[in-house]
Coordinates of C-alpha atoms and ligand atoms in Angstrom, one line a residue:
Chain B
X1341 CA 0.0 0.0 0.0
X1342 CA 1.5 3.3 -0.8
X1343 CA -0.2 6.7 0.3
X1344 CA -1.0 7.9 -3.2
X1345 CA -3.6 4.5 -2.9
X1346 CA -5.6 6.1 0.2
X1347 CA -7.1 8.5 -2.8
X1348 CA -9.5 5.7 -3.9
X1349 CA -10.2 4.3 -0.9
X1350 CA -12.8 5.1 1.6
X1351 CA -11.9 5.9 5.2
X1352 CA -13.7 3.4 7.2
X1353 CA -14.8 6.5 9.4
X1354 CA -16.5 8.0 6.7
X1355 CA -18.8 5.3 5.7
X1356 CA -21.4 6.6 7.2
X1357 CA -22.7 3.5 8.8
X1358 CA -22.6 2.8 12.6
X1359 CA -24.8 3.8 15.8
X1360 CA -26.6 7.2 15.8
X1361 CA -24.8 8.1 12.1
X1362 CA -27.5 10.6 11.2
X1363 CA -25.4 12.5 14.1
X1364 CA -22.3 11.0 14.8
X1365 CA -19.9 11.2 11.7
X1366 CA -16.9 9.3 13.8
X1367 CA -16.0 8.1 17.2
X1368 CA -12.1 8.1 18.2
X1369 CA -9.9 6.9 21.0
X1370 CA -6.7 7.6 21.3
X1371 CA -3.7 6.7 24.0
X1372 CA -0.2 8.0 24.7
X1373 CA 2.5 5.8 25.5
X1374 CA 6.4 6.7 26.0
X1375 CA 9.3 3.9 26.9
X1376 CA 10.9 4.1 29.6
X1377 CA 14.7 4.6 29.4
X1378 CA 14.6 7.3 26.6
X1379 CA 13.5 11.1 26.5
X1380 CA 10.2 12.3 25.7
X1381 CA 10.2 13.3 22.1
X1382 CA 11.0 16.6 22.2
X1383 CA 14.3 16.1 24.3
X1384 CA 15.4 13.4 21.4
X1385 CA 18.8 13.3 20.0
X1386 CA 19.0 11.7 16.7
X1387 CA 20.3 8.4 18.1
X1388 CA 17.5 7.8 20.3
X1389 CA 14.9 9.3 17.6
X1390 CA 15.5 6.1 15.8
X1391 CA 16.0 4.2 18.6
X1392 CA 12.0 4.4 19.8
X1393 CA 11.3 4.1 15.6
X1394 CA 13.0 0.8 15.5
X1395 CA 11.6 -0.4 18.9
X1396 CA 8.0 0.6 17.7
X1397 CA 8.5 -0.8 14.4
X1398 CA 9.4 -4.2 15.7
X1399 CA 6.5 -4.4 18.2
X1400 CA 4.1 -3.3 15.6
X1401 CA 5.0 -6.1 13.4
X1402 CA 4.0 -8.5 16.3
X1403 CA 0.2 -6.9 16.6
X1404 CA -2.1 -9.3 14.5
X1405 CA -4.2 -5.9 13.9
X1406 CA -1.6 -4.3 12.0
X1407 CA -0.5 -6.9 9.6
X1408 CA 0.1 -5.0 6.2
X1409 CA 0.1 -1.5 7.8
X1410 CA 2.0 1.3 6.0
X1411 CA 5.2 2.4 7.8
X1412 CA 6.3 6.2 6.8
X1413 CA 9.2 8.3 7.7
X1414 CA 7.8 11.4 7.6
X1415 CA 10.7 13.2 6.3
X1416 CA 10.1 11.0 3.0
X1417 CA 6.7 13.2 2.7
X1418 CA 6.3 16.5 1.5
X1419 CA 4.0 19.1 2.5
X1420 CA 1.2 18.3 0.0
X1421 CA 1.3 14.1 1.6
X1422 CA 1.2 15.4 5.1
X1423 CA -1.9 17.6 4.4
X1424 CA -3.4 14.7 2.9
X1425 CA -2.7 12.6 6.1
X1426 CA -4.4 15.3 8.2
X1427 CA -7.6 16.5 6.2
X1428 CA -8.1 12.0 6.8
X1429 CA -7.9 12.4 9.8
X1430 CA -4.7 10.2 10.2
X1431 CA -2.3 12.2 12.4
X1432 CA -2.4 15.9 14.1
X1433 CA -0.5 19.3 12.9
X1434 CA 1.8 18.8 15.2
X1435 CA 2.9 15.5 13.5
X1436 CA 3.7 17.5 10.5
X1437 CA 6.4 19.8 12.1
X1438 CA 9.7 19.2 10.4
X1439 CA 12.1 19.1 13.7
X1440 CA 12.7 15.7 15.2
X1441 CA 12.7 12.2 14.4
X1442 CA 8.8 11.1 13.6
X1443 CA 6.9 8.3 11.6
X1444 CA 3.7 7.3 11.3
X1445 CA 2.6 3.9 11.1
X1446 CA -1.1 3.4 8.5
X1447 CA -3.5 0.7 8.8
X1448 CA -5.0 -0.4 5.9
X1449 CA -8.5 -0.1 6.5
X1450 CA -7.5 3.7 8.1
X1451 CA -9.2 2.6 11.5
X1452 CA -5.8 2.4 13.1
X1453 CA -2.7 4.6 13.3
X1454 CA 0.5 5.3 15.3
X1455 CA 1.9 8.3 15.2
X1456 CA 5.8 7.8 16.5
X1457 CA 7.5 10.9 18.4
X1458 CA 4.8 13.3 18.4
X1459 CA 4.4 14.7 22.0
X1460 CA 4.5 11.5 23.2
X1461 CA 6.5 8.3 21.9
X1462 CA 3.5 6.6 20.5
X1463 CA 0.3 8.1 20.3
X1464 CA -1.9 5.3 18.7
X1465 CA -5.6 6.3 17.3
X1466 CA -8.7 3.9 16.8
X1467 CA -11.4 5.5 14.7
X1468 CA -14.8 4.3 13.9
X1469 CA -17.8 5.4 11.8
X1470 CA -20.7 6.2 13.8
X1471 CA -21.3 6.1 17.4
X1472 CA -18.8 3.1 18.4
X1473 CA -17.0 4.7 21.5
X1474 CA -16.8 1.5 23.3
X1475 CA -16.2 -0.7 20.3
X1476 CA -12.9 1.8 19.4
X1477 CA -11.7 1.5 23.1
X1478 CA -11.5 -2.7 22.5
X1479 CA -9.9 -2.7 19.9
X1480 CA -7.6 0.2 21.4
X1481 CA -7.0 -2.0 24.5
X1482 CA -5.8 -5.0 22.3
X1483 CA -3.4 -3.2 20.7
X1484 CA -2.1 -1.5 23.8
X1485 CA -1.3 -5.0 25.3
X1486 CA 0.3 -6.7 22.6
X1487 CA 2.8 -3.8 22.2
X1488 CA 2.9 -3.6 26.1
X1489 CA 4.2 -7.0 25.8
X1490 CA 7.6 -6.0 23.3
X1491 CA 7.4 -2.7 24.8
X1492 CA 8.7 -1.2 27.9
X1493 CA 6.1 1.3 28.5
X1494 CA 6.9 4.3 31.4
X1495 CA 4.4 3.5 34.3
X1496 CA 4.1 3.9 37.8
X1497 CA 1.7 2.3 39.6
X1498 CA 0.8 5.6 41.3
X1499 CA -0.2 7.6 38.6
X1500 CA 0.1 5.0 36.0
X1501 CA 1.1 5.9 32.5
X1502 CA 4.0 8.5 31.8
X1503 CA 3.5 11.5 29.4
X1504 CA 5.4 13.9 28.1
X1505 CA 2.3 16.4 29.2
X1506 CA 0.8 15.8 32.9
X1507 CA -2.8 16.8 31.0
X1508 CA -2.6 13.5 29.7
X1509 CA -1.1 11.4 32.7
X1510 CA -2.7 8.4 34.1
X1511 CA -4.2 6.1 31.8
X1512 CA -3.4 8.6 28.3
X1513 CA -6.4 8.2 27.4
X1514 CA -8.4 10.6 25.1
X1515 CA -12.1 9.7 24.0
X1516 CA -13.1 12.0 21.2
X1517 CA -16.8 12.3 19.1
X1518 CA -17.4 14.1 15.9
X1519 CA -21.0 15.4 15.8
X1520 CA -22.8 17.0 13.7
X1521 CA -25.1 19.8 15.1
X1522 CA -27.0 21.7 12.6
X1523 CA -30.4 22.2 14.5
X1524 CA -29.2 23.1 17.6
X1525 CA -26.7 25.6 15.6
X1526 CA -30.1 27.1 13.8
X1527 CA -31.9 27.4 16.7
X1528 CA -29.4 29.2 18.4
X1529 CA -29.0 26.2 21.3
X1530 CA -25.6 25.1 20.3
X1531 CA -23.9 28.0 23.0
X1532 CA -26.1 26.5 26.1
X1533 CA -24.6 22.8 24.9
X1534 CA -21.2 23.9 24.4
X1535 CA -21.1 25.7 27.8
X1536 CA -22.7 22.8 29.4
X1537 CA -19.9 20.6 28.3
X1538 CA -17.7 22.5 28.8
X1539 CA -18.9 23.0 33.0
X1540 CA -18.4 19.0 32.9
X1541 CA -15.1 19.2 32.3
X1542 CA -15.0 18.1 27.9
X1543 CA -13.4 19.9 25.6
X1544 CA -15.4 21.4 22.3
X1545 CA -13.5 21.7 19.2
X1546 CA -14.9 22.6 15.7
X1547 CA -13.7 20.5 12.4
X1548 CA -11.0 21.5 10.5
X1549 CA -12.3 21.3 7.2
X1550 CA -9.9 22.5 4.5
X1551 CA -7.5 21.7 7.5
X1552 CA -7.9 25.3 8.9
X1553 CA -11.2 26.4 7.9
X1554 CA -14.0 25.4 11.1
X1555 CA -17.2 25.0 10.1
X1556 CA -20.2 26.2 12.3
X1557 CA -22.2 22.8 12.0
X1558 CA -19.7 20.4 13.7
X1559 CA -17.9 19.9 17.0
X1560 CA -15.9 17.7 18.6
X1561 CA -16.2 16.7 22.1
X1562 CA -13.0 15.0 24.0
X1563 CA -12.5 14.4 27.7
X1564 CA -10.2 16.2 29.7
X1565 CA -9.5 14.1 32.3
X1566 CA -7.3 11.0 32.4
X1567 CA -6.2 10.1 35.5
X1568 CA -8.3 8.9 38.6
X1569 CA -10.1 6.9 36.7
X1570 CA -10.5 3.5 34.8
X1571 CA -10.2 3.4 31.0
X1572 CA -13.6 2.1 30.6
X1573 CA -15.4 4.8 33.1
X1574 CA -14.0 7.5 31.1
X1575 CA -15.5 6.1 28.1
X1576 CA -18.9 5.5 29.7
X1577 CA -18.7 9.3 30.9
X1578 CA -18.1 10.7 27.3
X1579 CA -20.8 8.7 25.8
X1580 CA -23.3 9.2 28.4
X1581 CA -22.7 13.0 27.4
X1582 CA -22.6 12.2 23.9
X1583 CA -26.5 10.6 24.2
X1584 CA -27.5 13.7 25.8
X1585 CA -26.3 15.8 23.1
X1586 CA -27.6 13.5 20.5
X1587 CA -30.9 13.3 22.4
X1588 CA -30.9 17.4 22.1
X1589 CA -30.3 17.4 18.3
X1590 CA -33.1 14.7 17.6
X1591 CA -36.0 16.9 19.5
X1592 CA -34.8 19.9 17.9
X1593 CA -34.5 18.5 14.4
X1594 CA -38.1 17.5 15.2
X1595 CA -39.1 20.5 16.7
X1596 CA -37.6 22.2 13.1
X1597 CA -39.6 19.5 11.0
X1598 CA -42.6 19.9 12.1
X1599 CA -43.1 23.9 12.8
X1600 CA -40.2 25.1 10.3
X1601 CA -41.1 22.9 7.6
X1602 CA -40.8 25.8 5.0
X1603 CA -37.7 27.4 6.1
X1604 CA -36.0 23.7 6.9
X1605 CA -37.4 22.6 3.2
X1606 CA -36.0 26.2 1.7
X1607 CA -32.5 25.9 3.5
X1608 CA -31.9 22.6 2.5
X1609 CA -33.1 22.8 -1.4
X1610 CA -31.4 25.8 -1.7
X1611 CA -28.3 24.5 -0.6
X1612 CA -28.5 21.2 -2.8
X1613 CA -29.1 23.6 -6.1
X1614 CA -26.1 25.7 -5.5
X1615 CA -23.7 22.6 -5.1
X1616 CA -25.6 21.1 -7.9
X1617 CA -24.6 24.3 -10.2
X1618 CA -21.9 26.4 -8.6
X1619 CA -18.9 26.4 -11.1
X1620 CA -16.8 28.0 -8.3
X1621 CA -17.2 27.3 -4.6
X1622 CA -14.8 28.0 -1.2
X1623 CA -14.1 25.1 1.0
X1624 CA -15.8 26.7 3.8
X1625 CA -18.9 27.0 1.5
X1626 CA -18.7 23.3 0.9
X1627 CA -18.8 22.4 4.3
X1628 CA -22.2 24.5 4.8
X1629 CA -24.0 23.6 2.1
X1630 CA -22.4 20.0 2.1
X1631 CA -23.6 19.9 6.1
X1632 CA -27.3 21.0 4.9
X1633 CA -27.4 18.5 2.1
X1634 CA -26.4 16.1 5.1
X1635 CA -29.6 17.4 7.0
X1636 CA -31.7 16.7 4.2
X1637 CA -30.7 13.3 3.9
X1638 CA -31.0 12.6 7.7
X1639 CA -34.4 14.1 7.4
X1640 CA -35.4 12.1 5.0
X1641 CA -36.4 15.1 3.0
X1642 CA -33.5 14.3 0.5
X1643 CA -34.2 11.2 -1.2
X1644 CA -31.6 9.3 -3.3
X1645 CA -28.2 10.2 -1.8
X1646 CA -26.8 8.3 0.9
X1647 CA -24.3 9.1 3.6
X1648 CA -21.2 8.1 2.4
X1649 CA -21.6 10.0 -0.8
X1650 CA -22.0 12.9 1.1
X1651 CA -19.0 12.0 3.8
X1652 CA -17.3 11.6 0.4
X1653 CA -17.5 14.5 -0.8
X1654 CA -16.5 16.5 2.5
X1655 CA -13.1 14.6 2.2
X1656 CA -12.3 15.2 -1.5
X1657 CA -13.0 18.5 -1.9
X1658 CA -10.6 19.2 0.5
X1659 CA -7.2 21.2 -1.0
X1660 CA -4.9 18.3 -0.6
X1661 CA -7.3 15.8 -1.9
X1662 CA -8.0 17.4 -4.7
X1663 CA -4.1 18.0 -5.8
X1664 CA -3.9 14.7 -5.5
X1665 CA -6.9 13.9 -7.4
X1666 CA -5.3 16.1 -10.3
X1667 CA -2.0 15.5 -9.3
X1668 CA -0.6 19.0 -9.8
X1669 CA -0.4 22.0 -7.4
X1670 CA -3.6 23.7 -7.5
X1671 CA -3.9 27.5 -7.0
X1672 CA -6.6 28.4 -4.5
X1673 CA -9.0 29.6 -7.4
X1674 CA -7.9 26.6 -9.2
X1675 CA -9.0 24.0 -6.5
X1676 CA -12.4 26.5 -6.3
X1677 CA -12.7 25.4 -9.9
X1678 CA -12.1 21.8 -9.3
X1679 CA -14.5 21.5 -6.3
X1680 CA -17.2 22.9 -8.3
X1681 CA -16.6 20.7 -10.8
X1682 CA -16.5 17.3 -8.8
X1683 CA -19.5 18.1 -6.5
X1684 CA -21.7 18.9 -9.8
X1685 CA -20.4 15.9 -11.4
X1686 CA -21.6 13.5 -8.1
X1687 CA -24.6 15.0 -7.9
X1688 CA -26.0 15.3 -11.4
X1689 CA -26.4 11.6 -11.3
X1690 CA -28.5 12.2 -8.6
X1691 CA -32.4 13.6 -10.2
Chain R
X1286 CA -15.9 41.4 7.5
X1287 CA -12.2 41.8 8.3
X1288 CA -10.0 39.3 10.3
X1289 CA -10.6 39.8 14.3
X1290 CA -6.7 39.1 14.6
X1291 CA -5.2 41.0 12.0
X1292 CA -7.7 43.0 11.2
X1293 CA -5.8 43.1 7.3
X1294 CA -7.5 40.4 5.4
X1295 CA -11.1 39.2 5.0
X1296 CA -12.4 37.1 7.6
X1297 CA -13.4 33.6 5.9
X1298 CA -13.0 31.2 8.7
X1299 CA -15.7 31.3 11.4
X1300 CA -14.5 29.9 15.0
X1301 CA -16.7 29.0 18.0
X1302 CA -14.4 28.7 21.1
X1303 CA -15.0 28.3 24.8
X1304 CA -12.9 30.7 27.2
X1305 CA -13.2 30.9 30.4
X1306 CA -17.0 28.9 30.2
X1307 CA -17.5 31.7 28.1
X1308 CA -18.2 30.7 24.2
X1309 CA -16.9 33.1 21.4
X1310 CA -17.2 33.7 18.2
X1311 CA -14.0 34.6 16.2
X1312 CA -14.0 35.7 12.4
X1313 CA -10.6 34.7 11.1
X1314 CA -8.6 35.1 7.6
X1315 CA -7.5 32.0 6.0
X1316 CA -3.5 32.7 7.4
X1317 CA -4.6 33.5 11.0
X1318 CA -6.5 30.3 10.7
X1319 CA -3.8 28.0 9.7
X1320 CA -2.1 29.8 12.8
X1321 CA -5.1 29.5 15.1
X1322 CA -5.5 25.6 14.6
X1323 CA -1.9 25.1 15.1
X1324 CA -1.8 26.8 18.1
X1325 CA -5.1 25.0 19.6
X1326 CA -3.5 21.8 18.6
X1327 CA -0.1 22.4 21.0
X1328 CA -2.7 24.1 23.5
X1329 CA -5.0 21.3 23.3
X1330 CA -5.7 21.0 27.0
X1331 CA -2.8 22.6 28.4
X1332 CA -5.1 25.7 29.7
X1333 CA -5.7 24.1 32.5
X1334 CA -2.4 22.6 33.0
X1335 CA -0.6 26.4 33.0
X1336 CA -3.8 27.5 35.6
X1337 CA -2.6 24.9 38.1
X1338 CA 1.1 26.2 37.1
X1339 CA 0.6 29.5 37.9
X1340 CA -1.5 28.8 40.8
X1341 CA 1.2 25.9 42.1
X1342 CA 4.2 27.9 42.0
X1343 CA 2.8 30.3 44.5
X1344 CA 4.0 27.7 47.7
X1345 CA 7.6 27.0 46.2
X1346 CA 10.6 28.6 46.9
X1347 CA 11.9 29.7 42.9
X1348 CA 15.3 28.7 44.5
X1349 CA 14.5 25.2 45.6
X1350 CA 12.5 24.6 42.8
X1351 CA 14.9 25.8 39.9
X1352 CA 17.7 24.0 41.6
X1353 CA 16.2 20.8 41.0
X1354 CA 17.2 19.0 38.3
X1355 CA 16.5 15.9 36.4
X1356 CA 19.2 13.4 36.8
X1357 CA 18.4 11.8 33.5
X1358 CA 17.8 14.3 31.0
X1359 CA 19.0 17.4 32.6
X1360 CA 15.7 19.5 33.0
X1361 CA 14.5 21.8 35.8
X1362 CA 11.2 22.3 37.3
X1363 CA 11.7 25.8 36.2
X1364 CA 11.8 24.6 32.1
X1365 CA 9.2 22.4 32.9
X1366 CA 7.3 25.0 33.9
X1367 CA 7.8 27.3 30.8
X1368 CA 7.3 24.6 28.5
X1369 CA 4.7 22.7 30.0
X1370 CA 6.3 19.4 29.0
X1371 CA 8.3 17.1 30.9
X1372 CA 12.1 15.7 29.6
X1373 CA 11.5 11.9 30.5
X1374 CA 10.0 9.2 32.7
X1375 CA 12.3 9.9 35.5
X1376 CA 11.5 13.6 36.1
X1377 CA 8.2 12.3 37.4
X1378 CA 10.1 10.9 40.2
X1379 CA 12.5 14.2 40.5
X1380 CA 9.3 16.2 41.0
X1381 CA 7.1 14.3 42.4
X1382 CA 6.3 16.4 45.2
X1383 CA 5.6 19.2 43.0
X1384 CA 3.7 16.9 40.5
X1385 CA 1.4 15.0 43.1
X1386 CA -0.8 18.3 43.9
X1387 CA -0.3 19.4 40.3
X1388 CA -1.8 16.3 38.8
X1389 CA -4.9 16.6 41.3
X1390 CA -5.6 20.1 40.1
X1391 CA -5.5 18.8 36.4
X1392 CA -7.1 15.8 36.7
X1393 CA -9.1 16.1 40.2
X1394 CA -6.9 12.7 41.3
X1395 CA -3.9 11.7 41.9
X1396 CA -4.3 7.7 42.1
X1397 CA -4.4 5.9 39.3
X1398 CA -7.0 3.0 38.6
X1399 CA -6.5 2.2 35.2
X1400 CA -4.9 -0.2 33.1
X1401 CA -1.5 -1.9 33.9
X1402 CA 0.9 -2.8 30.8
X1403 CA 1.4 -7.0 30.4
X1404 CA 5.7 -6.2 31.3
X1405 CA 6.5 -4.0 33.7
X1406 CA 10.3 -2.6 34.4
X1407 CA 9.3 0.2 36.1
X1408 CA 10.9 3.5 36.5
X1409 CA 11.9 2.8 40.7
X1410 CA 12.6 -1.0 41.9
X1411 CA 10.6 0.2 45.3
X1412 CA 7.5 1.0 42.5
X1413 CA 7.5 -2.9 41.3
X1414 CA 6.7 -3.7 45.1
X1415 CA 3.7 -1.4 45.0
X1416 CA 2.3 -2.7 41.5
X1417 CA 3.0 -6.3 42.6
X1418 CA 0.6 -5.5 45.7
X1419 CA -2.2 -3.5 43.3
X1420 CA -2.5 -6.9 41.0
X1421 CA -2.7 -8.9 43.7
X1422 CA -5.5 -6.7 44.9
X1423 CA -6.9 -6.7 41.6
X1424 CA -6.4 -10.6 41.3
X1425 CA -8.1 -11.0 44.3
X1426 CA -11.7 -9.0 43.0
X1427 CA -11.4 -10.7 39.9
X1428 CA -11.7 -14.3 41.4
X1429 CA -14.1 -12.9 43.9
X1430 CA -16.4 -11.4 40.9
X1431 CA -15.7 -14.6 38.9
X1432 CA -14.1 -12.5 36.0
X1433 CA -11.9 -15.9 35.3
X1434 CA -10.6 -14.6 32.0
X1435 CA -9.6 -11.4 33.7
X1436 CA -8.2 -13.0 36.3
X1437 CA -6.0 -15.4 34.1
X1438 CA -4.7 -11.8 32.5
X1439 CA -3.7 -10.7 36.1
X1440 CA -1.9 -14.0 37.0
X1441 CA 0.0 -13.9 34.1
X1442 CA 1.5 -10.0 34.5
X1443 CA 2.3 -11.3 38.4
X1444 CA 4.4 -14.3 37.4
X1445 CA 5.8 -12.1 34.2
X1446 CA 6.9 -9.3 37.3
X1447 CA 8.0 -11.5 39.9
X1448 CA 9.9 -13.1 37.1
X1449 CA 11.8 -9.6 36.4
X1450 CA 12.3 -9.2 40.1
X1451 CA 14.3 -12.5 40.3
X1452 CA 16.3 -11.7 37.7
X1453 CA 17.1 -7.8 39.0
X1454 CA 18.1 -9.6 42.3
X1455 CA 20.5 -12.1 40.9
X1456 CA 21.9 -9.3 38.9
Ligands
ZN3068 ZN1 -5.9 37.6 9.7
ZN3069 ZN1 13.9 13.9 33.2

């Protein structure tokens, strides 16, 4: 598998399927590990750079899971690959930083990857379509003992897993869920949720579309703590939250359906006949409209598209997918061009 | 609309962030965007972290505290404080008087309950003592609750540890 094969393929998160995927677009679980006789990544001399690449290499080799898995050197990618690794999802900004010694090791089916000598030594990601939070943390807790088998993980039974960060001491364990909000965002409810979860100690981020560009319609909600509890509590807590949320943006979708009919209709077909005949269009704009199409579909009110066509299209219209879809540079008014062009051309075969 | 940051370009990116419990709206341009994420990325959860800094460094004497160096990679509590991160495994046992209330304040705890890796060489020889006693704990509630399979798991990390210990004692 090479990187320039991801382009075809569809990231198992974005299928659309799973639990609650009229709301959810991905669950995600993530855990930092560091070994114990060498510095945390940023206080890595070349030696011992390669040292933990080699040592995470090996072990990954052992994990049944991760038979056939991609193993990059970052410093083999340019800017254009990274970007593509990030708008999927696949590893964080931070990964992308050209100082020290980091890799990145790829599942095929994208649900796992390993980021080496990020902020911590490993930081290994399970992601799943849907609502899955506890499905992502067993798979997650698999892979964590077969490596914690060839691996000499820092621990102390005090305070339990090592970090470079104390934020994410204890068990270095981050649950995070992608949601998508639009009612409570048009009825002007979104700030009451957000502050609410916030109060309980989560985190709120928006999606980085076009890898910068938030859009309005989608948050993602992460725990904060990780110590003082069990790995499986903190999961419970964030999905317990989640379901509340969820539970908020059902009745208000309903509440919208059945008194805002006109406006909800109007929104919604308005926003399908611009992507259907826009010749230029922003990323940002794509996320909106893309997000009300999503609505429509959810609602039912939208026949004939399904989910993944639509999760499809947020990912390939975004400015390192579609370089590579060309496989040129692209100016910005060039990819404007393009993304016109490949949403019109998805959805014309659509009535 | 112009950029809230620069207030140069045209505002194209439209943030919602919470500070202080208090949500905001911020109208970027696409560069103080690219910025922006970045930033929230390395300050992902770390605003709490430099709160409980702040806050902590109040009871210390900067003299004791600066003096204090890792043995292993060379760091003070002083760096760690500017940088937020620590330098490696060991510092948590250089500043673990420092790091005990600080982790509380992050994380409301200071006693972990979690997970235990399969093979333990832990950081301090004394530490193996205290892990061997928390699985045999654990072993213990797993019979009692007639988790078998868990309990298998448990047995195996004990002989696996006591295995180490043998071995770091013939040394
Ligand atoms: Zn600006
Ligand atoms: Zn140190």
């Amino acid at each position: 598998m090479r990187i320039d094969d991801l382009i075809n393929h569809t990231s198992e998160w974005l299928k659309g399927s799973g639990p609650y995927s009229n709301i959810v677009i991905s669950s995600r679980v993530r855990l930092a590990r560091n070994l114990n006789s060498i510095p945390f990544p940023h206080r890595l001399n070349k030696k011992q750079g390669q040292e933990v690449i080699d040592a995470v290499r090996t072990a990954v080799e052992k994990v049944d899971f991760l038979k056939g898995s991609l193993f990059i050197d970052m410093q083999q990618l340019d800017a254009l690959d990274k970007q593509f690794l990030i708008e999927r999802h696949l590893m964080s900004y931070e990964h992308a930083r050209p100082d020290n010694y980091r890799a990145l090791v790829l599942e095929k089916s994208e649900i796992i990857s390993i980021m080496i000598n990020e902020e911590d030594h490993l930081r290994i990601q399970v992601m799943q379509s849907g609502f899955s939070l506890f499905e992502a943390w067993s798979i997650m807790n698999r892979i964590d003992d077969v490596l914690s088998e060839h691996l000499d993980f820092a621990f102390l039974s005090e305070w339990g897993y090592l970090t470079s960060c104390p934020t994410n001491t204890g068990t270095g364990l981050r649950g995070s869920v992608m949601l998508h909000l639009p009612a409570l965002v048009m009825s002007r409810q979104i700030n009451r949720v957000l502050s609410a979860i916030a109060k309980l100690s989560f985190t709120t981020r928006g999606l980085y579309g076009e890898g910068t560009e938030a859009s309005g319609n989608f948050f993602q909600v992460s725990n904060q703590v990780a110590l003082g509890h069990k790995e499986e509590e903190i999961i419970s807590n964030i999905n317990a939250l989640i379901k509340q949320v969820i539970e908020q943006e059902e009745q208000m979708r309903q509440h919208l359906f059945t008194h805002q009919r006109a406006i909800l209709e109007d929104k919604i077909w308005r926003s399908f006949g611009i992507l259907k005949s826009a010749f230029i269009i922003s990323s940002q704009e794509t996320i909106d409209l893309l997000s009300m199409l999503r609505l429509g579909v959810d609602l039912d009110i939208i026949k004939d598209i399904d989910r993944s066509t639509i999760n499809r299209l947020f990912l390939i219209t975004q400015p390192a997918h579609l370089q590579k879809i060309e496989n040129k540079r692209l100016s910005s008014h060039e990819r404007d061009v393009k993304r016109a062009e490949i949403i019109r051309k998805t959805l014309e075969k659509i009535s | 609309m112009l950029c809230d940051l620069c207030g140069k370009n045209e505002a194209t990116v439209h943030l919602t962030e919470i500070i202080d419990n208090q949500v905001t709206e911020l109208h970027l341009c696409e560069e103080c965007a690219r910025n922006k994420s970045i930033e929230m990325e390395q300050q992902f959860g770390l605003g709490d972290l430099l709160a409980g800094l702040a806050e902590f460094g109040k009871g210390i004497e900067e003299t004791e505290s600066s003096r204090l160096k890792c043995s292993k990679c060379g760091i003070s509590y002083e760096d760690f404080k500017k940088i937020g991160k620590l330098g490696c495994s060991q510092c948590y046992i250089t500043f673990k008087r420092y790091l005990s209330s600080l982790l509380k304040k992050i994380h409301g705890s200071n006693k972990h309950i979690g997970k235990t890796p399969l093979k333990v060489t832990a950081v301090a020889d004394k530490d193996k003592k205290n892990i061997l006693e928390d699985l045999r704990q654990k072993l213990q509630k797993a019979i009692e609750a007639e988790e078998f399979e868990e309990a298998a798991r448990i047995r195996d990390q004990i002989r696996e540890l006591e295995k180490v210990n043998r071995k770091n004692e013939n040394r």
